[in-house]
XYZ file of C-alpha atoms in Angstrom:
784
model
C 69.458 33.016 19.319
C 66.159 32.293 21.088
C 65.379 29.087 23.009
C 63.575 27.466 20.050
C 66.483 28.014 17.650
C 68.901 26.651 20.234
C 66.706 23.621 20.868
C 66.299 23.045 17.102
C 70.033 23.153 16.533
C 70.673 20.568 19.271
C 67.733 18.262 18.394
C 67.093 18.302 14.625
C 65.658 14.768 14.625
C 63.201 15.685 17.370
C 62.134 18.634 15.225
C 61.630 16.303 12.227
C 59.559 13.951 14.396
C 57.273 16.797 15.493
C 56.774 17.803 11.850
C 55.967 14.201 10.905
C 53.560 13.915 13.845
C 51.791 17.081 12.708
C 51.370 15.764 9.174
C 49.970 12.439 10.379
C 47.450 14.121 12.665
C 46.325 16.656 10.059
C 45.505 13.845 7.620
C 43.795 11.741 10.258
C 41.612 14.669 11.263
C 40.778 15.461 7.639
C 42.504 18.872 7.398
C 44.737 17.858 4.468
C 43.080 16.361 1.366
C 45.336 13.632 -0.030
C 44.840 14.501 -3.730
C 46.603 17.865 -3.370
C 49.797 16.737 -1.619
C 52.374 17.260 -4.402
C 51.151 20.651 -5.638
C 50.359 22.012 -2.196
C 53.666 20.864 -0.695
C 55.688 22.265 -3.601
C 53.832 25.602 -3.470
C 54.369 26.038 0.279
C 58.053 25.052 0.181
C 58.705 27.410 -2.792
C 56.882 30.284 -1.097
C 58.797 29.844 2.159
C 62.152 29.526 0.392
C 61.433 32.611 -1.754
C 60.736 34.703 1.337
C 64.003 33.619 2.990
C 62.526 32.156 6.132
C 64.822 30.055 8.359
C 66.485 27.319 6.353
C 65.055 24.427 8.340
C 61.402 25.313 7.696
C 61.263 23.926 4.103
C 62.793 20.696 5.432
C 60.089 20.384 8.101
C 57.381 21.096 5.535
C 58.816 18.235 3.488
C 58.691 15.901 6.503
C 55.145 17.002 7.273
C 53.822 16.225 3.792
C 55.882 13.037 3.359
C 54.407 11.489 6.480
C 50.997 12.903 5.638
C 51.254 10.895 2.419
C 52.208 7.744 4.353
C 49.237 8.216 6.672
C 46.850 8.849 3.789
C 47.961 5.666 2.031
C 47.482 3.591 5.174
C 44.071 5.075 5.896
C 42.956 4.388 2.330
C 44.047 0.761 2.767
C 41.769 0.321 5.790
C 38.946 2.864 5.892
C 38.167 2.682 2.170
C 38.733 -1.063 1.713
C 35.838 -2.693 -0.220
C 35.709 -5.540 2.306
C 35.013 -3.084 5.107
C 32.287 -1.432 3.041
C 30.722 -4.845 2.352
C 30.605 -5.710 6.050
C 28.815 -2.484 6.934
C 25.691 -3.878 5.247
C 25.628 -7.198 7.116
C 26.691 -8.254 10.608
C 28.036 -11.727 9.750
C 28.633 -13.639 6.530
C 29.807 -17.124 5.648
C 33.003 -16.781 3.626
C 35.832 -18.681 1.999
C 39.134 -16.850 2.476
C 42.279 -17.651 0.528
C 45.386 -16.175 2.072
C 48.655 -16.577 3.896
C 48.800 -17.685 7.520
C 51.730 -18.165 9.884
C 51.386 -20.210 13.079
C 51.565 -17.793 15.979
C 52.263 -19.170 19.467
C 49.940 -18.070 22.239
C 52.150 -15.538 24.018
C 49.536 -14.659 26.631
C 48.472 -18.238 27.379
C 44.956 -17.315 26.301
C 42.624 -19.725 28.119
C 39.782 -19.297 25.625
C 38.507 -21.859 23.151
C 40.138 -20.150 20.136
C 43.614 -18.845 19.288
C 44.234 -15.527 17.501
C 46.011 -15.458 14.112
C 46.478 -12.787 11.477
C 45.724 -13.707 7.856
C 46.929 -11.767 4.852
C 43.914 -12.469 2.668
C 44.265 -12.424 -1.119
C 40.691 -13.451 -1.971
C 37.450 -13.328 0.009
C 34.347 -15.079 -1.349
C 30.965 -14.486 0.294
C 29.499 -17.951 -0.234
C 25.859 -17.003 0.403
C 25.679 -14.174 -2.141
C 28.500 -15.177 -4.498
C 30.379 -11.873 -4.193
C 34.173 -12.059 -4.492
C 36.685 -9.421 -3.349
C 40.215 -9.832 -4.666
C 42.212 -7.217 -2.812
C 44.793 -7.839 -0.138
C 43.451 -7.404 3.382
C 44.597 -8.235 6.879
C 42.048 -10.290 8.827
C 42.128 -11.375 12.470
C 41.283 -15.092 12.640
C 40.022 -16.992 15.674
C 40.957 -20.639 15.177
C 39.492 -23.337 17.477
C 42.184 -25.070 19.506
C 41.224 -28.446 18.042
C 41.948 -27.153 14.496
C 45.647 -27.553 13.757
C 47.667 -25.017 11.761
C 50.673 -27.209 10.895
C 52.937 -24.791 9.039
C 53.152 -21.408 7.392
C 51.767 -21.129 3.900
C 48.686 -20.392 1.819
C 45.380 -21.704 3.184
C 41.724 -21.925 2.222
C 39.786 -20.908 5.304
C 36.062 -21.428 5.889
C 34.307 -19.441 8.587
C 32.068 -16.554 9.554
C 33.336 -13.077 8.766
C 32.290 -9.956 10.645
C 33.416 -6.411 11.216
C 35.389 -5.944 14.474
C 32.992 -5.512 17.377
C 32.639 -1.894 18.540
C 32.293 -1.028 22.244
C 28.724 -1.450 23.450
C 29.140 0.173 26.884
C 30.498 3.478 28.201
C 34.164 3.154 29.117
C 34.608 -0.186 27.342
C 37.856 -0.778 25.449
C 37.371 0.038 21.771
C 38.784 -3.077 20.126
C 37.409 -2.142 16.694
C 39.308 1.174 16.747
C 42.487 -0.586 17.826
C 42.227 -3.204 15.063
C 41.586 -0.471 12.501
C 44.752 1.291 13.646
C 46.628 -1.987 13.262
C 45.349 -2.288 9.682
C 43.004 -5.218 10.372
C 39.838 -5.019 8.294
C 37.683 -7.819 9.706
C 37.507 -10.844 11.999
C 36.738 -14.427 11.062
C 35.569 -17.295 13.271
C 37.208 -20.266 11.581
C 35.315 -23.535 11.108
C 37.843 -25.392 8.920
C 41.125 -24.777 7.125
C 42.829 -26.459 4.187
C 46.521 -26.113 3.345
C 47.054 -25.068 -0.287
C 50.824 -24.578 -0.450
C 53.609 -24.595 2.144
C 56.145 -21.791 2.342
C 59.365 -22.898 0.667
C 61.516 -20.797 2.997
C 59.491 -20.424 6.227
C 62.006 -18.068 7.857
C 59.485 -16.128 9.908
C 57.639 -19.245 11.047
C 60.951 -20.831 12.074
C 61.884 -17.774 14.126
C 58.429 -17.650 15.712
C 58.644 -21.320 16.708
C 62.148 -20.796 18.070
C 60.869 -17.877 20.153
C 58.040 -20.069 21.475
C 60.499 -22.800 22.457
C 62.685 -20.197 24.171
C 59.718 -18.845 26.133
C 58.778 -22.331 27.290
C 62.349 -23.048 28.435
C 62.667 -19.692 30.247
C 59.299 -20.256 31.921
C 60.499 -23.609 33.298
C 63.810 -22.218 34.544
C 62.370 -19.245 36.458
C 59.858 -21.558 38.142
C 62.341 -24.138 39.383
C 61.861 -24.567 43.113
C 59.013 -22.047 43.534
C 56.234 -23.829 41.619
C 53.940 -23.874 44.681
C 53.534 -20.076 44.881
C 51.432 -19.260 41.824
C 51.144 -15.529 42.572
C 54.889 -14.917 42.840
C 55.594 -17.115 39.821
C 52.958 -15.264 37.790
C 54.616 -11.926 38.604
C 58.111 -13.192 37.739
C 56.966 -14.736 34.455
C 54.966 -11.622 33.584
C 58.037 -9.444 34.106
C 60.406 -11.794 32.309
C 58.210 -12.915 29.413
C 55.083 -10.794 29.396
C 52.865 -13.844 29.926
C 49.661 -13.076 31.806
C 47.378 -15.382 33.730
C 43.808 -14.337 32.961
C 42.470 -16.570 35.737
C 43.485 -14.045 38.410
C 43.686 -10.469 37.089
C 43.400 -9.328 40.720
C 47.175 -9.555 40.927
C 47.443 -6.565 38.598
C 45.139 -4.297 40.574
C 47.608 -2.941 43.175
C 50.101 -2.192 40.406
C 47.475 -0.452 38.278
C 46.191 1.636 41.192
C 49.711 2.745 42.136
C 50.748 3.713 38.607
C 53.251 0.839 38.357
C 51.396 -1.512 36.016
C 54.253 -1.201 33.503
C 56.277 -3.319 35.955
C 53.775 -6.193 35.755
C 54.417 -6.945 32.082
C 57.162 -6.717 29.500
C 57.556 -3.050 28.612
C 60.186 -0.589 27.520
C 61.331 -0.410 31.155
C 62.267 -4.098 31.152
C 64.155 -3.857 27.876
C 66.060 -0.821 29.179
C 66.870 -2.594 32.462
C 68.075 -5.630 30.542
C 70.357 -3.369 28.498
C 71.746 -1.805 31.693
C 72.355 -5.238 33.220
C 74.108 -6.364 30.043
C 76.292 -3.242 29.892
C 77.320 -3.611 33.551
C 78.172 -7.289 32.991
C 80.225 -6.689 29.846
C 82.091 -3.834 31.511
C 83.128 -6.042 34.446
C 84.056 -8.867 32.079
C 86.254 -6.380 30.193
C 84.556 -7.054 26.862
C 85.798 -4.568 24.195
C 83.478 -1.561 23.928
C 82.435 -2.004 20.279
C 81.855 -5.745 20.704
C 79.793 -5.131 23.862
C 77.628 -2.593 22.002
C 76.966 -5.059 19.175
C 76.143 -7.792 21.694
C 73.779 -5.456 23.562
C 71.923 -4.546 20.361
C 71.534 -8.245 19.583
C 70.370 -9.029 23.144
C 67.657 -6.335 23.300
C 66.256 -7.303 19.886
C 66.365 -11.015 20.752
C 64.593 -10.350 24.044
C 61.919 -8.261 22.360
C 61.370 -11.019 19.775
C 61.302 -13.857 22.327
C 58.653 -12.030 24.350
C 56.400 -11.805 21.307
C 57.616 -8.573 19.669
C 55.131 -6.570 21.699
C 54.846 -2.936 20.567
C 56.263 -1.579 23.843
C 59.252 -3.945 23.786
C 59.837 -3.337 20.064
C 59.810 0.450 20.587
C 62.295 0.161 23.435
C 64.571 -2.173 21.452
C 64.640 0.228 18.481
C 65.331 3.227 20.710
C 68.112 1.488 22.653
C 69.643 0.226 19.411
C 69.690 3.758 17.998
C 71.333 5.174 21.123
C 73.935 2.390 21.116
C 74.541 2.811 17.384
C 75.375 6.474 18.006
C 77.997 5.353 20.529
C 79.279 2.799 18.033
C 80.154 5.552 15.554
C 81.439 7.836 18.338
C 78.590 10.336 18.165
C 77.415 12.122 21.292
C 73.765 11.300 21.988
C 71.021 13.715 22.945
C 68.042 11.969 24.540
C 65.458 14.140 22.768
C 67.247 13.610 19.457
C 67.288 9.837 20.000
C 63.589 9.908 20.898
C 62.864 11.811 17.683
C 64.828 9.341 15.566
C 63.054 6.380 17.155
C 59.678 8.013 16.488
C 60.591 8.636 12.837
C 61.663 5.013 12.355
C 58.408 3.752 13.876
C 56.357 6.194 11.776
C 58.039 4.878 8.628
C 57.088 1.306 9.539
C 53.539 2.297 10.483
C 52.268 5.836 11.014
C 49.260 4.425 12.890
C 51.603 3.845 15.854
C 50.927 7.432 16.849
C 47.339 6.622 17.874
C 48.141 3.624 20.104
C 47.993 4.352 23.871
C 51.252 2.513 24.497
C 53.113 4.620 21.949
C 51.720 7.846 23.362
C 52.588 6.901 26.939
C 56.087 5.669 26.070
C 57.147 8.771 24.187
C 55.367 11.199 26.502
C 57.155 9.693 29.506
C 60.555 9.701 27.794
C 60.161 13.247 26.533
C 59.052 14.457 29.956
C 62.076 12.785 31.557
C 64.382 14.380 28.991
C 62.929 17.851 29.584
C 62.050 17.912 33.291
C 64.167 15.373 35.194
C 67.312 17.557 35.101
C 65.646 20.798 36.258
C 63.778 18.934 39.024
C 67.008 17.408 40.226
C 68.696 20.825 40.208
C 65.929 22.159 42.451
C 66.814 19.472 44.996
C 70.566 20.084 44.788
C 70.795 22.309 47.902
C 69.220 19.516 49.940
C 71.440 16.664 48.712
C 74.881 18.318 48.800
C 77.234 18.298 51.730
C 77.591 21.499 53.727
C 79.293 23.913 51.279
C 81.781 24.866 53.955
C 83.021 21.251 54.156
C 85.225 20.226 51.192
C 84.448 16.784 49.800
C 87.966 15.468 50.438
C 87.747 16.194 54.158
C 84.171 14.944 54.621
C 83.704 11.811 56.706
C 82.638 8.515 55.142
C 79.268 8.805 56.882
C 78.702 12.256 55.373
C 79.659 10.997 51.909
C 77.367 7.964 52.160
C 74.496 10.126 53.364
C 75.045 12.595 50.518
C 75.202 9.771 47.944
C 71.991 8.277 49.329
C 70.250 11.645 49.036
C 71.593 12.044 45.494
C 70.121 8.645 44.549
C 66.786 9.532 46.136
C 66.687 12.947 44.436
C 67.489 11.405 41.059
C 64.826 8.702 41.508
C 62.179 11.187 42.618
C 63.030 13.592 39.780
C 62.793 10.903 37.097
C 59.630 9.416 38.621
C 57.949 12.820 38.959
C 58.836 13.766 35.381
C 57.509 10.439 34.099
C 54.301 10.873 36.112
C 53.736 14.381 34.749
C 54.342 13.199 31.186
C 51.951 10.268 31.493
C 49.184 12.123 33.374
C 47.224 13.511 30.361
C 47.177 10.108 28.634
C 46.345 8.203 31.836
C 43.371 10.506 32.278
C 42.246 10.244 28.668
C 42.651 6.500 28.184
C 42.214 5.071 31.696
C 40.459 7.851 33.706
C 42.900 7.231 36.557
C 45.120 9.551 38.612
C 47.818 7.902 40.748
C 49.763 10.505 42.793
C 51.322 7.717 44.858
C 53.060 6.466 41.707
C 55.806 9.097 42.141
C 56.996 7.345 45.318
C 55.875 3.815 44.431
C 58.038 3.707 41.307
C 61.109 4.637 43.362
C 60.641 1.421 45.350
C 59.161 -0.985 42.822
C 61.484 -0.222 39.897
C 64.627 -1.215 41.876
C 62.837 -4.367 43.057
C 61.916 -5.208 39.466
C 65.566 -4.673 38.471
C 66.526 -7.189 41.134
C 64.057 -9.734 39.739
C 65.421 -9.310 36.215
C 68.955 -9.838 37.533
C 67.756 -13.010 39.260
C 66.146 -14.180 36.007
C 69.383 -13.609 34.086
C 71.415 -15.521 36.696
C 68.971 -18.433 36.866
C 68.997 -18.779 33.081
C 72.792 -18.980 33.111
C 72.633 -21.597 35.876
C 69.900 -23.477 34.016
C 72.030 -23.592 30.880
C 74.852 -25.058 33.002
C 72.524 -27.654 34.590
C 73.226 -26.266 38.087
C 69.773 -27.005 39.504
C 70.721 -26.696 43.197
C 72.121 -23.183 42.780
C 69.180 -22.335 40.540
C 66.695 -23.146 43.322
C 68.546 -20.843 45.725
C 68.629 -17.979 43.214
C 64.940 -18.442 42.359
C 64.026 -18.153 46.027
C 65.743 -14.755 46.049
C 63.479 -13.804 43.126
C 60.513 -15.180 45.066
C 61.396 -12.951 48.037
C 61.693 -9.887 45.787
C 58.305 -10.707 44.204
C 56.718 -10.923 47.649
C 58.253 -7.556 48.570
C 56.781 -6.098 45.364
C 53.290 -7.387 46.237
C 53.574 -6.055 49.781
C 54.871 -2.678 48.590
C 52.183 -2.294 45.910
C 49.442 -3.224 48.389
C 50.835 -0.774 50.946
C 51.007 2.127 48.492
C 47.505 1.299 47.247
C 46.135 1.493 50.792
C 47.422 5.036 51.410
C 44.494 7.521 51.478
C 44.406 9.478 48.214
C 46.833 7.093 46.525
C 44.630 6.901 43.445
C 41.228 8.005 42.231
C 39.148 7.886 39.084
C 38.206 10.974 37.135
C 36.719 11.460 33.703
C 37.685 14.818 32.161
C 35.226 14.396 29.287
C 31.954 14.132 31.209
C 31.318 16.634 34.004
C 28.906 14.960 36.396
C 25.899 16.732 37.899
C 25.797 16.142 41.671
C 22.072 15.357 41.896
C 21.768 13.153 38.802
C 19.670 9.990 38.898
C 20.558 7.318 36.331
C 19.965 3.608 35.926
C 22.298 1.985 33.366
C 21.642 -1.483 31.967
C 24.995 -2.736 30.667
C 25.354 -4.984 27.645
C 27.219 -8.116 28.729
C 27.886 -11.127 26.459
C 26.115 -14.480 26.534
C 23.109 -13.381 28.570
C 25.070 -12.120 31.573
C 23.618 -9.277 33.616
C 24.770 -6.136 35.412
C 23.119 -2.773 36.071
C 24.238 0.360 37.897
C 22.009 2.823 39.730
C 23.229 6.296 40.585
C 21.253 8.382 43.049
C 23.285 11.552 43.495
C 26.340 10.368 45.433
C 24.908 6.901 46.116
C 25.801 3.992 43.856
C 24.241 0.514 43.655
C 24.959 -2.524 41.526
C 22.227 -4.950 40.510
C 24.119 -8.129 39.558
C 27.742 -7.978 38.485
C 28.265 -10.312 35.529
C 30.958 -12.966 35.775
C 34.559 -12.233 36.780
C 35.738 -11.630 33.217
C 32.907 -9.259 32.337
C 33.234 -7.416 35.624
C 36.889 -6.799 34.858
C 36.387 -5.827 31.190
C 33.037 -4.022 31.211
C 31.678 -3.172 34.667
C 34.867 -1.777 36.176
C 35.779 0.303 33.093
C 32.235 1.722 33.212
C 32.672 2.723 36.854
C 36.120 4.178 36.153
C 34.834 6.056 33.087
C 32.362 7.937 35.274
C 34.736 8.306 38.225
C 32.710 6.092 40.592
C 35.012 4.669 43.266
C 32.583 3.223 45.815
C 29.314 1.294 46.058
C 26.632 1.633 48.717
C 25.274 -1.857 48.106
C 24.979 -4.785 45.727
C 21.776 -6.688 44.895
C 22.292 -10.254 43.651
C 19.447 -11.902 41.761
C 20.261 -15.620 42.003
C 23.089 -18.134 42.129
C 24.232 -17.898 38.525
C 27.915 -17.214 37.936
C 26.986 -15.111 34.880
C 25.104 -12.781 37.215
C 27.136 -12.771 40.439
C 30.588 -14.091 39.482
C 32.088 -10.606 39.834
C 30.409 -9.851 43.181
C 33.432 -10.647 45.335
C 35.452 -7.999 43.486
C 32.624 -5.496 43.810
C 32.519 -5.945 47.568
C 36.284 -6.015 48.030
C 37.373 -3.153 45.802
C 34.376 -0.822 45.987
C 33.760 -1.317 49.705
C 30.048 -2.074 49.342
C 28.792 -2.588 52.905
C 25.520 -4.340 52.020
C 24.749 -7.428 49.953
C 21.142 -8.478 49.236
C 20.142 -11.886 47.880
C 17.091 -14.112 47.554
C 15.840 -15.906 50.659
C 16.034 -19.142 48.643
C 19.779 -18.739 48.001
C 21.961 -20.626 48.472
C 19.652 -23.483 47.466
C 19.680 -26.142 50.171
C 19.475 -29.049 47.708
C 22.461 -27.952 45.617
C 25.530 -30.144 45.655
C 29.018 -28.711 45.402
C 30.037 -25.078 45.637
C 27.557 -22.875 43.775
C 28.396 -19.263 43.008
C 26.309 -18.014 45.945
C 27.734 -20.588 48.373
C 31.260 -19.656 47.345
C 30.582 -15.941 47.782
C 29.013 -16.352 51.225
C 31.843 -18.656 52.328
C 34.414 -16.047 51.272
C 32.437 -13.413 53.138
C 32.525 -15.449 56.334
C 36.332 -15.516 56.159
C 36.968 -11.916 55.084
C 33.878 -10.062 56.393
C 33.475 -8.157 53.133
C 29.816 -7.179 53.526
C 26.708 -7.592 55.641
C 24.445 -10.134 53.854
C 20.682 -9.871 53.957
C 18.232 -12.433 52.563
C 15.142 -10.920 50.932
C 11.639 -12.288 50.616
C 8.440 -10.956 49.045
C 7.262 -7.805 50.811
C 10.696 -6.596 51.914
C 11.723 -3.069 50.969
C 15.258 -1.794 50.307
C 15.757 1.927 50.866
C 18.111 2.915 48.049
C 18.258 6.651 48.669
C 16.182 9.797 48.636
C 12.900 9.145 46.756
C 14.095 5.671 45.758
C 13.192 2.227 47.092
C 13.025 -1.347 45.836
C 10.077 -3.597 46.759
C 10.653 -7.356 46.630
C 7.818 -9.037 44.705
C 9.308 -12.519 44.476
C 10.189 -15.093 45.804
C 8.503 -16.161 49.001
C 10.244 -18.559 51.370
C 7.895 -21.390 50.273
C 8.675 -20.979 46.533
C 10.675 -24.182 46.313
C 12.013 -24.608 42.780
C 14.937 -26.637 41.534
C 15.628 -24.239 38.662
C 17.828 -21.350 39.750
C 16.033 -18.925 37.416
C 12.762 -19.599 39.261
C 14.391 -18.593 42.559
C 15.568 -15.245 41.248
C 14.763 -11.952 42.936
C 12.138 -9.799 41.218
C 12.098 -6.164 42.294
C 9.919 -3.172 41.577
C 12.021 -0.031 41.746
C 10.165 3.158 42.655
C 12.441 6.068 41.778
C 11.197 9.668 41.883
C 7.671 8.628 40.953
C 8.700 6.218 38.164
C 8.435 2.438 38.255
C 10.981 -0.049 36.889
C 10.308 -3.802 37.032
C 13.529 -5.835 37.336
C 12.860 -9.507 36.607
C 16.215 -10.935 35.410
C 15.936 -14.554 34.173
C 12.398 -15.089 35.475
C 10.530 -17.795 33.569
C 7.092 -19.342 33.409
C 6.805 -20.239 37.130
C 7.841 -16.816 38.375
C 5.646 -14.883 35.944
C 2.615 -17.043 36.802
C 3.263 -16.532 40.515
C 3.325 -12.753 40.060
C 0.041 -12.813 38.144
C -1.620 -14.882 40.874
C -0.352 -12.843 43.837
C -0.602 -9.249 42.636
C -3.154 -7.027 41.022
C -2.191 -5.457 37.685
C -1.823 -2.054 39.351
C 0.879 -3.510 41.629
C 2.852 -4.850 38.651
C 2.319 -1.918 36.306
C 5.660 -0.276 35.440
C 6.935 2.117 32.849
C 10.105 0.112 32.242
C 10.626 -3.658 32.126
C 14.217 -4.942 32.419
C 14.653 -8.626 31.670
C 17.124 -11.317 30.663
C 16.054 -14.215 28.479
C 15.549 -17.451 30.415
C 17.478 -20.168 28.572
C 15.559 -23.120 29.990
C 11.882 -22.106 30.138
C 9.099 -20.088 28.524
C 9.051 -16.422 29.491
C 7.569 -13.056 28.513
C 4.028 -14.451 28.645
C 1.491 -12.304 26.826
C -0.728 -11.996 29.914
C 2.274 -10.979 32.033
C 3.235 -8.212 29.590
C -0.375 -7.069 29.497
C -0.413 -6.765 33.284
C 2.886 -4.837 33.480
C 2.097 -2.637 30.439
C 5.663 -1.279 30.031
C 6.297 1.637 27.691
C 9.999 0.729 27.479
C 11.355 -2.837 27.357
C 15.059 -3.581 27.795
C 16.075 -7.170 27.068
C 19.096 -9.341 26.443
C 19.251 -11.199 23.144
C 21.866 -13.856 22.356
C 21.287 -14.149 18.632
C 23.405 -17.272 18.080
C 21.618 -19.239 20.813
C 18.043 -20.359 20.002
C 17.287 -20.758 23.720
C 18.359 -17.217 24.592
C 16.835 -15.249 21.714
C 14.197 -12.664 22.480
C 10.819 -14.457 22.276
C 8.278 -13.379 19.607
C 5.854 -12.212 22.296
C 8.103 -9.230 23.035
C 8.011 -7.998 19.448
C 4.254 -8.575 19.221
C 3.675 -6.572 22.391
C 5.818 -3.605 21.311
C 4.089 -3.419 17.933
C 0.602 -3.668 19.387
C 1.153 -1.117 22.158
C 3.683 1.094 20.331
C 6.211 0.550 23.090
C 9.951 0.993 22.593
C 12.108 -2.121 22.597
C 15.818 -1.838 23.401
C 17.722 -4.946 22.354
C 21.030 -4.831 24.235
C 22.792 -6.837 21.508
C 21.861 -4.191 18.893
C 21.545 -0.996 20.915
C 24.301 -1.484 23.479
C 23.982 -0.292 27.054
C 20.799 1.635 27.866
C 20.778 4.478 30.399
C 17.587 5.679 32.036
C 17.839 9.391 32.947
C 15.243 10.010 35.650
C 13.888 13.256 37.028
C 10.647 14.403 38.645
C 8.842 14.935 35.354
C 10.037 12.274 32.905
C 12.159 9.211 32.308
C 14.374 9.260 29.197
C 16.084 6.126 27.872
C 19.124 6.444 25.566
C 21.150 3.666 23.934
C 24.942 3.941 23.946
C 25.647 2.306 20.569
C 22.565 2.946 18.419
C 21.759 6.334 20.039
C 18.056 5.451 19.962
C 16.006 7.254 22.590
C 12.574 7.133 24.165
C 10.870 9.325 26.757
C 8.071 8.475 29.192
C 6.369 11.097 31.321
C 5.866 10.558 35.026
C 2.452 9.045 35.727
C 0.006 11.227 37.624
């Protein structure tokens, strides 16, 4: 018997899961046409059986085609849905949706102006064109917080329907792909809702509301006595409930960079730890074994439901329940077999689970632990055992304790190393991050997180008994453990080589010169310049966009440092993310307008706040720029400041913005940001056309003034124009003069809202612009 036959005999369910996985992937990749399933499956099974191949092969073929059928049906329900086809022809449409909606509590404490719901739509009417689609579809709804959804039931919903937004920048999270995998066809921005009929038996809504009430009560109990320390309380609540505070995502960074981010939120680890805590408690309370198993199954499912039935927690609850159920019927469990059964159950519920990053990471880590943890531990056995010439029963207590400590360390390292190896391919593919320090960091942080969960369990028991004094003492123990976790994560993050970014899909050329104009929402601005190994940021967007767009872009390309940051003006939508850029990418230089911060401003403007933080932390060396100054960016690259002068005294922040002319390898790029009428007129008065002339014009639409004057465009004479365009804001739409200029001079216009991020590839002979989303391109030769 070879190793495969032996493995198959011990893990038949794992073998079935691999067959099901193969069938799902073959359909998703288009290798199996759905119409031929029955005949093709029957023919293959008959042929194999007739030739007397191993008995299990026909069974696996059956699993392969059964789950291929499931996947085909689910893909047909999303990819080929008529509503999706209708939305491909138009970006947004006013609609009236009739469907079923259940109030969903805001698990993540989303601070935005709208709450997410999922509607099972039965009828969608496009009110402008009169088209009606009567086919069930799942739609993600964004309901304004002032609009109440009183109960579960059927509703008539008015709003604007659109296809899920695709990523518009390199490295950006693909929300449209994720929603498609979840079976969601479209998104609707709700304007009004009308209740048609209440649910007669609102079981699910009742359970959801009960879970919300439980979360609120747990949140109060774990915070008793430690309300003043928001960071520690955020970590404890995130671990206990999965709630996240979007106001300070910086707390997550040390955990992400050390490969321990799974500790910072409810995950399969937390559900497993809760099960271990419950088992230890029941054992010491002498609860009968079968009753304790039933109670544990109930506890892990209740916990997963209370925390919002997140996919990671749900997967862990199902897996733990299956393992415990095997014990309940006195069956010996094999970890790989249990993993296979859990995967099969999840595939039956939704075969699209396979393509979710969380699913891939969870099962890859578990499978790697099952396969590699034992052999790795055996390799360390000679180091952890007592001297073989000393029998255990005559060893001293000190020798036994030392051996036990080494056994614990070897087991922790083996499990952590196996988990790290299993997660590495998916961490690289999805997050472009390698965290070698995670092997050691998890050995420290996982026990600390176990301690916090024990504290949470104890404080909940004390809270239920109204023992507030004891609860405060216990919560301070949790507070201390949380502080130790922050300190440990920060320490491991600071170790040289602890983590680094790498993108396996895009090999980078060492001497490449690129200028990327990112698409940020609502007229925000951020650009990245790469000059070989030098990296510069021109504006950073606000904090949210820096976290969701700019940083993923840098990680996608493997950029882990900045040589400097240029800040246009004191607008939080342009420089709100600057503090993070300086702190985490170690940019030594920060350039800003000589007029910033504006002396007549009251309160703490974005620039004042940044410079005040810099005085305390010494993050960068600030330098104020005025017209005539030159920034040396790198070899054959410099930026000349054209505006403002120190006597350009304007109350409008946009009129105080830096305007730069970038001279890169013989090409000119004019960077004007939010410049309006005053700034453009000043440039025309102070410079000759030959000083302004540039091949590329990069601009943002000024929302409070006229801009893109015809005479200004005529002086610059750009061949490529890159502009922001906020289509739902009349003040921030691209002005007509831009379109008139491009038509008259046959220039190429890149609208960031339609084309996505635009990258300028620059060499000594030409400048080529390519759009990330639309794939449009334009080339300009170097002027002689």
